[in-house]
Short mmCIF file of N, CA, C and O in Angstrom, two decimals:
data_model
loop_
_atom_site.label_atom_id
_atom_site.label_comp_id
_atom_site.label_asym_id
_atom_site.label_seq_id
_atom_site.Cartn_x
_atom_site.Cartn_y
_atom_site.Cartn_z
N MET A 137 -15.60 -3.88 18.71
CA MET A 137 -14.56 -3.69 20.13
C MET A 137 -13.36 -4.87 20.30
O MET A 137 -14.13 -5.80 20.43
N GLN A 138 -12.32 -4.06 20.68
CA GLN A 138 -11.54 -4.78 21.64
C GLN A 138 -11.56 -5.75 22.80
O GLN A 138 -12.49 -5.10 23.41
N ASN A 139 -11.33 -6.96 22.93
CA ASN A 139 -11.41 -7.66 24.01
C ASN A 139 -10.24 -7.02 25.08
O ASN A 139 -9.55 -6.58 24.43
N GLU A 140 -10.68 -7.16 26.21
CA GLU A 140 -9.35 -6.85 27.13
C GLU A 140 -8.45 -7.33 27.35
O GLU A 140 -7.19 -6.80 27.39
N SER A 141 -8.48 -8.72 26.48
CA SER A 141 -7.18 -9.79 26.38
C SER A 141 -6.52 -9.14 25.62
O SER A 141 -4.83 -9.51 25.25
N THR A 142 -6.94 -8.29 24.55
CA THR A 142 -6.40 -7.71 22.96
C THR A 142 -5.66 -6.44 23.11
O THR A 142 -4.99 -5.97 22.24
N ARG A 143 -6.57 -5.64 24.14
CA ARG A 143 -6.75 -4.37 23.86
C ARG A 143 -4.93 -3.96 24.73
O ARG A 143 -4.56 -4.64 25.79
N GLU A 144 -4.19 -2.92 24.27
CA GLU A 144 -2.71 -2.74 24.54
C GLU A 144 -3.08 -1.09 25.58
O GLU A 144 -3.72 -0.36 24.37
N SER A 145 -2.27 -1.19 26.31
CA SER A 145 -2.65 0.09 27.06
C SER A 145 -1.47 1.06 26.25
O SER A 145 -0.67 0.74 26.22
N ILE A 146 -1.85 1.98 26.04
CA ILE A 146 -0.98 3.51 25.23
C ILE A 146 -0.93 4.22 25.94
O ILE A 146 -1.57 5.01 26.78
N PRO A 147 0.65 4.53 26.52
CA PRO A 147 0.25 5.95 27.58
C PRO A 147 -0.04 6.87 26.91
O PRO A 147 -0.11 7.45 25.91
N ILE A 148 -0.56 8.19 28.20
CA ILE A 148 -1.52 9.49 27.46
C ILE A 148 -0.39 10.33 26.84
O ILE A 148 -1.01 11.05 25.83
N ALA A 149 1.01 10.38 27.19
CA ALA A 149 1.84 11.04 26.63
C ALA A 149 2.06 10.42 24.81
O ALA A 149 1.68 11.60 24.30
N ASP A 150 2.07 9.43 24.80
CA ASP A 150 1.74 9.19 23.19
C ASP A 150 0.62 9.29 22.62
O ASP A 150 0.32 9.85 21.52
N ARG A 151 -0.80 9.07 23.50
CA ARG A 151 -2.00 9.42 22.53
C ARG A 151 -2.26 11.11 22.59
O ARG A 151 -2.66 11.58 21.60
N GLN A 152 -1.81 12.02 23.44
CA GLN A 152 -1.83 12.97 23.26
C GLN A 152 -0.45 13.82 22.03
O GLN A 152 -0.94 14.38 21.00
N SER A 153 0.55 13.07 22.04
CA SER A 153 1.25 13.45 20.80
C SER A 153 1.07 13.31 19.59
O SER A 153 1.06 13.57 18.58
N ARG A 154 0.10 12.22 19.06
CA ARG A 154 -0.38 11.76 18.23
C ARG A 154 -1.63 12.80 17.30
O ARG A 154 -1.49 12.91 16.37
N ALA A 155 -2.24 13.41 18.55
CA ALA A 155 -3.11 14.22 18.07
C ALA A 155 -2.47 15.70 17.78
O ALA A 155 -3.73 16.41 17.26
N GLN A 156 -1.87 16.01 18.04
CA GLN A 156 -1.13 17.53 18.13
C GLN A 156 -0.95 17.47 16.81
O GLN A 156 -0.45 17.09 15.96
N GLY A 157 -1.31 18.64 16.34
CA GLY A 157 -1.04 18.86 14.87
C GLY A 157 -2.08 18.77 13.78
O GLY A 157 -1.91 18.56 12.63
N ARG A 158 -3.11 18.10 13.98
CA ARG A 158 -3.82 17.31 13.10
C ARG A 158 -5.31 17.83 13.71
O ARG A 158 -5.58 18.25 14.66
N LYS A 159 -6.52 17.89 12.46
CA LYS A 159 -7.85 18.36 12.66
C LYS A 159 -8.42 17.07 13.54
O LYS A 159 -8.15 16.12 13.63
N ALA A 160 -9.55 17.81 14.33
CA ALA A 160 -9.85 16.62 15.23
C ALA A 160 -10.77 16.08 14.38
O ALA A 160 -11.09 15.89 13.25
N ARG A 161 -10.75 14.47 15.06
CA ARG A 161 -11.71 13.56 14.29
C ARG A 161 -13.03 13.43 15.29
O ARG A 161 -12.68 13.08 16.13
N ARG A 162 -14.11 13.72 14.30
CA ARG A 162 -15.38 13.55 15.25
C ARG A 162 -16.49 12.79 14.31
O ARG A 162 -17.64 12.50 15.06
N HIS A 163 -16.04 11.85 13.20
CA HIS A 163 -16.91 10.81 12.36
C HIS A 163 -16.52 9.64 12.07
O HIS A 163 -15.30 9.93 12.27
N SER A 164 -17.37 8.87 12.43
CA SER A 164 -16.50 7.31 12.20
C SER A 164 -17.11 6.72 11.30
O SER A 164 -18.54 6.91 10.90
N ALA A 165 -16.64 5.55 10.89
CA ALA A 165 -17.47 4.64 9.55
C ALA A 165 -17.29 3.34 10.54
O ALA A 165 -15.88 2.89 11.17
N THR A 166 -18.38 2.51 10.75
CA THR A 166 -18.29 1.23 11.16
C THR A 166 -18.40 0.35 10.17
O THR A 166 -19.67 0.55 8.84
N ALA A 167 -18.14 -1.11 10.38
CA ALA A 167 -18.68 -2.27 9.94
C ALA A 167 -18.53 -3.56 10.36
O ALA A 167 -17.86 -3.55 11.58
N LYS A 168 -19.41 -4.58 10.56
CA LYS A 168 -20.17 -5.26 10.95
C LYS A 168 -19.25 -6.53 10.52
O LYS A 168 -18.98 -6.95 9.18
N LEU A 169 -17.96 -7.53 11.36
CA LEU A 169 -17.12 -8.40 10.93
C LEU A 169 -17.47 -9.62 11.89
O LEU A 169 -18.27 -10.02 12.76
N THR A 170 -17.26 -10.73 11.20
CA THR A 170 -17.09 -11.92 11.65
C THR A 170 -15.79 -12.00 12.49
O THR A 170 -15.06 -10.94 12.72
N ARG A 171 -15.69 -13.06 13.53
CA ARG A 171 -14.61 -12.92 14.52
C ARG A 171 -13.55 -13.45 13.51
O ARG A 171 -12.32 -12.80 13.96
N ASP A 172 -13.26 -14.14 12.61
CA ASP A 172 -12.14 -14.26 12.18
C ASP A 172 -11.64 -13.02 11.43
O ASP A 172 -10.59 -13.01 11.08
N GLU A 173 -13.00 -12.56 10.53
CA GLU A 173 -12.03 -11.29 9.54
C GLU A 173 -11.48 -10.07 11.16
O GLU A 173 -10.64 -9.47 10.81
N HIS A 174 -12.05 -10.07 11.76
CA HIS A 174 -11.66 -8.78 13.17
C HIS A 174 -10.04 -9.22 13.14
O HIS A 174 -9.72 -8.46 13.70
N GLN A 175 -10.07 -10.61 13.52
CA GLN A 175 -8.72 -10.75 13.89
C GLN A 175 -7.63 -10.94 12.93
O GLN A 175 -6.47 -10.43 13.20
N GLN A 176 -7.82 -10.88 11.30
CA GLN A 176 -7.25 -10.74 10.83
C GLN A 176 -6.81 -8.90 10.47
O GLN A 176 -6.01 -9.17 10.13
N LEU A 177 -7.63 -8.54 10.63
CA LEU A 177 -7.41 -6.88 10.94
C LEU A 177 -6.61 -6.68 11.93
O LEU A 177 -5.84 -5.89 11.52
N GLU A 178 -6.91 -7.40 13.20
CA GLU A 178 -5.80 -7.13 14.13
C GLU A 178 -4.76 -7.79 13.71
O GLU A 178 -3.69 -6.85 14.34
N ARG A 179 -4.16 -8.93 13.67
CA ARG A 179 -3.00 -9.24 12.99
C ARG A 179 -2.29 -8.07 12.16
O ARG A 179 -1.21 -7.81 11.91
N ALA A 180 -3.00 -7.37 11.27
CA ALA A 180 -2.43 -6.61 10.22
C ALA A 180 -2.35 -5.08 10.88
O ALA A 180 -1.02 -4.97 10.80
N ALA A 181 -2.61 -5.13 11.46
CA ALA A 181 -2.72 -3.98 12.41
C ALA A 181 -1.49 -3.69 13.30
O ALA A 181 -0.51 -3.10 13.12
N LYS A 182 -1.31 -4.99 13.60
CA LYS A 182 -0.14 -5.41 14.69
C LYS A 182 1.18 -5.62 14.14
O LYS A 182 2.09 -5.04 14.57
N ALA A 183 0.87 -6.00 12.79
CA ALA A 183 2.26 -6.28 12.12
C ALA A 183 2.73 -4.79 11.59
O ALA A 183 4.12 -4.49 11.26
N GLU A 184 1.85 -3.85 11.24
CA GLU A 184 2.56 -2.42 11.18
C GLU A 184 2.60 -1.94 12.62
O GLU A 184 3.06 -0.52 12.26
N GLY A 185 2.23 -2.32 13.85
CA GLY A 185 2.59 -1.28 14.74
C GLY A 185 1.57 -0.33 15.02
O GLY A 185 2.06 0.45 15.92
N LYS A 186 0.46 -0.44 14.40
CA LYS A 186 -0.69 0.56 14.95
C LYS A 186 -1.77 -0.12 15.77
O LYS A 186 -2.10 -0.99 15.50
N ALA A 187 -2.58 0.98 16.17
CA ALA A 187 -3.86 0.20 16.71
C ALA A 187 -4.88 0.04 15.68
O ALA A 187 -4.38 0.32 14.50
N LEU A 188 -5.65 -1.04 16.28
CA LEU A 188 -6.74 -1.18 14.84
C LEU A 188 -7.35 -0.46 14.57
O LEU A 188 -7.68 0.01 13.47
N SER A 189 -7.81 0.48 14.95
CA SER A 189 -8.30 1.71 14.46
C SER A 189 -8.02 2.39 13.68
O SER A 189 -8.57 3.00 12.55
N GLU A 190 -6.62 2.84 13.91
CA GLU A 190 -5.35 3.75 12.92
C GLU A 190 -5.59 3.06 11.60
O GLU A 190 -5.39 3.18 10.78
N TRP A 191 -5.04 1.63 11.88
CA TRP A 191 -5.19 0.80 10.78
C TRP A 191 -5.95 0.66 9.89
O TRP A 191 -6.00 1.11 8.73
N CYS A 192 -7.32 0.58 10.01
CA CYS A 192 -8.62 0.95 9.64
C CYS A 192 -8.58 1.92 9.20
O CYS A 192 -9.12 2.10 8.02
N ARG A 193 -8.51 2.65 9.18
CA ARG A 193 -8.43 4.39 9.06
C ARG A 193 -7.53 4.77 7.58
O ARG A 193 -7.89 4.71 6.73
N ASP A 194 -6.51 3.92 7.71
CA ASP A 194 -5.17 4.31 7.04
C ASP A 194 -5.56 3.35 5.56
O ASP A 194 -5.46 3.84 4.67
N ALA A 195 -5.99 2.15 6.05
CA ALA A 195 -6.71 1.37 4.81
C ALA A 195 -7.43 1.75 4.49
O ALA A 195 -7.64 1.78 2.92
N LEU A 196 -8.79 2.06 4.66
CA LEU A 196 -9.72 2.58 3.84
C LEU A 196 -9.29 3.81 3.31
O LEU A 196 -10.01 4.40 1.99
N LEU A 197 -8.90 5.27 4.09
CA LEU A 197 -8.63 6.37 2.97
C LEU A 197 -7.16 5.94 1.91
O LEU A 197 -7.81 6.47 0.87
N ALA A 198 -6.77 5.00 2.03
CA ALA A 198 -5.87 4.70 0.71
C ALA A 198 -6.44 3.93 -0.27
O ALA A 198 -6.00 4.44 -1.31
N THR A 199 -7.35 3.35 0.38
CA THR A 199 -8.34 2.51 -0.95
C THR A 199 -9.24 3.60 -1.46
O THR A 199 -8.94 4.01 -2.94
N VAL A 200 -9.62 4.57 -0.88
CA VAL A 200 -10.71 5.68 -1.77
C VAL A 200 -9.87 6.40 -2.11
O VAL A 200 -9.62 7.30 -3.44
N ARG A 201 -7.99 6.70 -1.84
CA ARG A 201 -7.11 7.83 -2.64
C ARG A 201 -6.73 7.21 -3.86
O ARG A 201 -5.94 7.46 -4.33
N GLY A 202 -7.02 6.06 -3.77
CA GLY A 202 -6.52 4.91 -4.84
C GLY A 202 -4.51 4.74 -4.55
O GLY A 202 -4.00 4.64 -5.53
N GLU A 203 -4.19 5.06 -3.37
CA GLU A 203 -3.19 4.67 -3.10
C GLU A 203 -2.43 3.11 -2.77
O GLU A 203 -1.63 2.66 -2.48
N THR A 204 -3.87 2.22 -3.09
CA THR A 204 -3.28 0.55 -2.73
C THR A 204 -2.51 0.47 -3.98
O THR A 204 -3.57 -0.05 -4.75
N VAL A 205 -1.52 -0.64 -3.77
CA VAL A 205 -0.96 -1.14 -4.64
C VAL A 205 -0.73 -2.64 -4.33
O VAL A 205 -0.35 -2.99 -3.37
N THR A 206 -1.17 -3.09 -5.33
CA THR A 206 -1.61 -4.87 -5.25
C THR A 206 -0.15 -5.45 -5.95
O THR A 206 0.15 -4.84 -6.36
N PRO A 207 -0.40 -6.77 -5.57
CA PRO A 207 0.48 -7.52 -6.07
C PRO A 207 0.35 -7.84 -7.42
O PRO A 207 1.34 -7.61 -8.72
N LEU A 208 -0.90 -7.62 -7.80
CA LEU A 208 -0.97 -8.39 -9.54
C LEU A 208 -0.82 -6.50 -10.00
O LEU A 208 -0.13 -6.83 -11.18
N PHE A 209 -1.19 -5.74 -9.71
CA PHE A 209 -0.94 -4.24 -9.99
C PHE A 209 0.96 -4.30 -10.48
O PHE A 209 1.14 -3.62 -11.17
N THR A 210 1.28 -4.50 -9.23
CA THR A 210 3.17 -4.42 -8.94
C THR A 210 3.83 -5.14 -10.81
O THR A 210 4.08 -5.05 -11.16
N GLU A 211 3.14 -6.59 -10.40
CA GLU A 211 3.29 -7.35 -11.54
C GLU A 211 3.08 -7.29 -13.28
O GLU A 211 3.96 -7.16 -14.20
N ILE A 212 2.14 -6.17 -13.05
CA ILE A 212 1.58 -5.57 -14.34
C ILE A 212 2.33 -4.51 -14.87
O ILE A 212 2.92 -4.16 -15.91
N VAL A 213 2.91 -3.31 -13.87
CA VAL A 213 3.69 -2.27 -13.89
C VAL A 213 5.44 -2.95 -14.61
O VAL A 213 6.21 -2.62 -15.41
N ALA A 214 5.47 -4.39 -13.88
CA ALA A 214 6.93 -4.98 -14.01
C ALA A 214 6.89 -5.34 -15.23
O ALA A 214 7.74 -5.23 -16.01
N ILE A 215 5.63 -5.80 -16.05
CA ILE A 215 5.57 -6.29 -17.22
C ILE A 215 5.56 -4.98 -18.34
O ILE A 215 6.24 -5.31 -19.23
N ARG A 216 4.95 -4.42 -18.45
CA ARG A 216 5.04 -2.86 -18.53
C ARG A 216 6.56 -2.17 -19.04
O ARG A 216 7.16 -1.68 -20.01
N GLN A 217 7.25 -2.49 -17.70
CA GLN A 217 8.48 -2.19 -17.77
C GLN A 217 9.45 -2.81 -18.89
O GLN A 217 10.61 -2.30 -19.52
N LEU A 218 9.56 -4.34 -18.88
CA LEU A 218 10.33 -4.91 -19.38
C LEU A 218 9.85 -4.94 -20.93
O LEU A 218 10.52 -4.76 -21.81
N LEU A 219 8.61 -4.71 -21.53
CA LEU A 219 7.74 -4.77 -22.68
C LEU A 219 8.80 -3.04 -23.42
O LEU A 219 9.12 -3.12 -24.47
N ASN A 220 8.52 -2.04 -22.36
CA ASN A 220 9.39 -0.90 -22.61
C ASN A 220 10.90 -1.02 -22.95
O ASN A 220 11.26 -0.74 -24.27
N SER A 221 10.91 -1.85 -22.39
CA SER A 221 12.80 -2.20 -22.36
C SER A 221 13.11 -2.75 -23.43
O SER A 221 14.18 -2.60 -23.86
N THR A 222 12.70 -3.61 -23.67
CA THR A 222 12.96 -4.73 -24.94
C THR A 222 12.52 -4.15 -25.96
O THR A 222 12.92 -4.37 -27.27
N LEU A 223 11.46 -3.55 -26.13
CA LEU A 223 10.96 -3.10 -27.63
C LEU A 223 11.79 -1.66 -28.24
O LEU A 223 11.89 -1.57 -29.04
N ARG A 224 12.38 -0.94 -27.13
CA ARG A 224 13.08 0.22 -27.08
C ARG A 224 14.45 -0.55 -28.14
O ARG A 224 14.67 0.14 -28.93
N ASN A 225 14.77 -1.67 -27.67
CA ASN A 225 15.76 -2.18 -28.41
C ASN A 225 15.23 -2.75 -29.68
O ASN A 225 16.56 -2.58 -30.42
N VAL A 226 14.95 -3.38 -29.81
CA VAL A 226 13.97 -3.66 -31.20
C VAL A 226 13.60 -2.58 -32.05
O VAL A 226 13.79 -2.74 -33.24
N ALA A 227 13.30 -1.50 -31.54
CA ALA A 227 12.91 -0.62 -32.48
C ALA A 227 13.94 0.27 -32.98
O ALA A 227 14.09 0.65 -33.64
N CYS A 228 15.42 0.39 -31.96
CA CYS A 228 16.01 1.21 -32.24
C CYS A 228 17.23 0.12 -33.18
O CYS A 228 18.60 0.62 -33.49
N GLY A 229 17.03 -0.89 -33.40
CA GLY A 229 17.66 -2.61 -34.30
C GLY A 229 18.86 -2.68 -33.89
O GLY A 229 19.48 -3.68 -34.10
N GLU A 230 18.42 -2.37 -31.93
CA GLU A 230 19.68 -3.59 -31.25
C GLU A 230 19.22 -4.84 -31.06
O GLU A 230 18.49 -4.95 -31.02
N VAL A 231 20.18 -5.58 -30.87
CA VAL A 231 19.91 -6.82 -30.29
C VAL A 231 20.57 -7.01 -28.79
O VAL A 231 21.46 -6.72 -28.36
N MET A 232 19.41 -7.84 -27.82
CA MET A 232 19.62 -7.34 -26.80
C MET A 232 20.45 -9.35 -26.48
O MET A 232 19.62 -10.18 -26.67
N THR A 233 21.45 -8.95 -26.11
CA THR A 233 21.92 -10.13 -25.85
C THR A 233 21.56 -11.12 -24.53
O THR A 233 20.48 -10.25 -23.76
N PRO A 234 21.29 -12.31 -24.09
CA PRO A 234 20.78 -13.06 -23.13
C PRO A 234 21.66 -12.51 -21.81
O PRO A 234 20.51 -12.03 -21.14
N GLN A 235 22.77 -12.16 -21.69
CA GLN A 235 23.62 -11.36 -20.46
C GLN A 235 22.36 -10.05 -20.04
O GLN A 235 22.25 -9.91 -19.20
N ALA A 236 22.37 -9.11 -21.34
CA ALA A 236 21.89 -8.16 -21.02
C ALA A 236 19.85 -7.89 -20.83
O ALA A 236 19.55 -7.25 -19.79
N PHE A 237 19.67 -9.30 -21.44
CA PHE A 237 18.19 -9.40 -21.15
C PHE A 237 18.06 -9.56 -19.61
O PHE A 237 17.33 -9.48 -18.82
N GLN A 238 18.68 -10.42 -18.87
CA GLN A 238 18.75 -11.14 -17.49
C GLN A 238 19.15 -10.05 -16.71
O GLN A 238 18.84 -10.05 -15.77
N THR A 239 20.05 -9.05 -17.45
CA THR A 239 20.46 -7.59 -16.11
C THR A 239 19.12 -6.78 -16.14
O THR A 239 19.01 -6.29 -15.25
N GLU A 240 18.57 -6.98 -17.27
CA GLU A 240 17.39 -5.85 -17.10
C GLU A 240 16.07 -6.31 -16.49
O GLU A 240 15.61 -5.99 -15.58
N LEU A 241 16.25 -7.89 -16.11
CA LEU A 241 14.90 -8.20 -15.43
C LEU A 241 15.27 -8.09 -13.77
O LEU A 241 14.61 -7.76 -13.26
N GLN A 242 16.66 -8.36 -13.79
CA GLN A 242 17.03 -8.30 -12.31
C GLN A 242 16.95 -7.02 -11.93
O GLN A 242 16.50 -6.65 -10.51
N GLY A 243 16.90 -5.31 -12.63
CA GLY A 243 16.75 -4.35 -12.61
C GLY A 243 15.19 -3.83 -12.36
O GLY A 243 15.00 -3.44 -11.50
N ILE A 244 14.67 -4.72 -13.31
CA ILE A 244 12.86 -4.74 -13.00
C ILE A 244 12.68 -4.92 -11.65
O ILE A 244 11.58 -4.96 -11.03
N ARG A 245 13.14 -6.51 -11.28
CA ARG A 245 12.81 -6.93 -10.02
C ARG A 245 12.83 -5.89 -8.82
O ARG A 245 12.41 -5.87 -7.75
N SER A 246 14.24 -5.39 -8.97
CA SER A 246 14.58 -4.79 -7.55
C SER A 246 13.87 -3.61 -7.45
O SER A 246 13.49 -2.50 -6.81
N SER A 247 13.16 -2.48 -8.65
CA SER A 247 12.51 -1.51 -8.81
C SER A 247 11.43 -1.83 -9.18
O SER A 247 10.28 -0.61 -9.33
N LYS A 248 10.29 -2.72 -9.01
CA LYS A 248 8.86 -2.75 -9.86
C LYS A 248 7.67 -2.21 -8.74
O LYS A 248 6.88 -1.46 -9.32
N HIS A 249 8.35 -2.86 -7.30
CA HIS A 249 7.50 -1.74 -5.97
C HIS A 249 7.29 -0.02 -6.20
O HIS A 249 6.44 -0.12 -6.15
N LYS A 250 8.61 0.24 -6.40
CA LYS A 250 8.83 1.36 -6.45
C LYS A 250 8.26 2.02 -7.68
O LYS A 250 7.35 3.11 -7.71
N ALA A 251 8.32 1.67 -9.09
CA ALA A 251 7.80 1.90 -9.92
C ALA A 251 5.71 1.84 -9.75
O ALA A 251 5.16 2.34 -10.42
N ALA A 252 5.54 1.13 -9.27
CA ALA A 252 3.91 0.47 -9.01
C ALA A 252 3.58 2.17 -8.68
O ALA A 252 2.29 2.18 -8.69
N VAL A 253 3.89 2.15 -6.83
CA VAL A 253 3.68 3.56 -6.50
C VAL A 253 3.98 4.53 -7.30
O VAL A 253 2.53 5.34 -7.03
N GLU A 254 4.94 4.78 -7.80
CA GLU A 254 4.55 5.84 -8.94
C GLU A 254 3.59 5.78 -9.69
O GLU A 254 2.90 6.87 -9.76
N VAL A 255 3.07 4.87 -10.24
CA VAL A 255 2.77 4.74 -11.38
C VAL A 255 0.98 5.03 -10.55
O VAL A 255 0.05 5.75 -11.24
N MET A 256 0.59 4.06 -9.83
CA MET A 256 -0.70 4.35 -8.63
C MET A 256 -0.39 5.94 -8.42
O MET A 256 -2.19 6.53 -8.56
N GLN A 257 0.49 6.77 -7.96
CA GLN A 257 0.24 8.17 -7.49
C GLN A 257 -0.08 8.89 -8.87
O GLN A 257 -0.91 10.22 -8.67
N GLN A 258 0.25 8.67 -9.84
CA GLN A 258 0.47 9.41 -11.24
C GLN A 258 -1.20 9.28 -11.48
O GLN A 258 -2.19 10.14 -11.64
N TYR A 259 -1.88 8.47 -11.31
CA TYR A 259 -3.29 7.82 -11.74
C TYR A 259 -4.03 8.67 -10.37
O TYR A 259 -5.16 9.22 -10.98
N ALA A 260 -3.96 8.65 -9.47
CA ALA A 260 -4.48 9.57 -8.31
C ALA A 260 -4.45 10.63 -8.84
O ALA A 260 -5.33 11.56 -8.59
N ARG A 261 -3.43 11.20 -8.83
CA ARG A 261 -3.02 12.95 -9.29
C ARG A 261 -4.50 12.94 -10.53
O ARG A 261 -5.01 13.90 -10.56
N THR A 262 -4.10 12.25 -11.79
CA THR A 262 -5.00 12.32 -12.92
C THR A 262 -6.67 12.86 -12.75
O THR A 262 -7.12 13.35 -12.97
N GLU A 263 -7.12 11.46 -11.48
CA GLU A 263 -8.61 11.23 -11.08
C GLU A 263 -8.46 12.78 -10.13
O GLU A 263 -9.85 12.98 -10.39
N VAL A 264 -7.81 13.16 -9.73
CA VAL A 264 -8.10 14.49 -8.79
C VAL A 264 -8.14 15.64 -9.30
O VAL A 264 -9.24 16.49 -9.34
N ALA A 265 -7.61 15.34 -10.69
CA ALA A 265 -7.89 17.13 -11.52
C ALA A 265 -8.91 17.02 -12.74
O ALA A 265 -9.46 18.11 -12.92
N GLN A 266 -9.35 15.66 -12.74
CA GLN A 266 -10.90 15.74 -13.63
C GLN A 266 -11.96 16.07 -12.78
O GLN A 266 -12.39 16.79 -12.20
#
């Protein structure tokens, strides 16, 4: 439960607009937390501009649906991208110059987050199909 000092009032019009067009939510899931854990969750929710309950709901469902992309997973996907691009050159008998390698690294740095999300979505679709 939120303290009065941390609770922010949400205008009734905003509450009603959030509820329009979705199924009624009648079930709840609860967890016991330490004060520090609760504060961590509140900070995370506030950082995303969400109410704590909405943030928790989104986080739980993303985990269950396999939509959570961690930094470690993102880096693994980046390594996979690098391996694929450099091995393609080797397999085709091409020589990759240091400049071309550096350009490839920069491209991977800028695209790795999007690539990780796409790979995670592929895994989620595969698990649903099974």
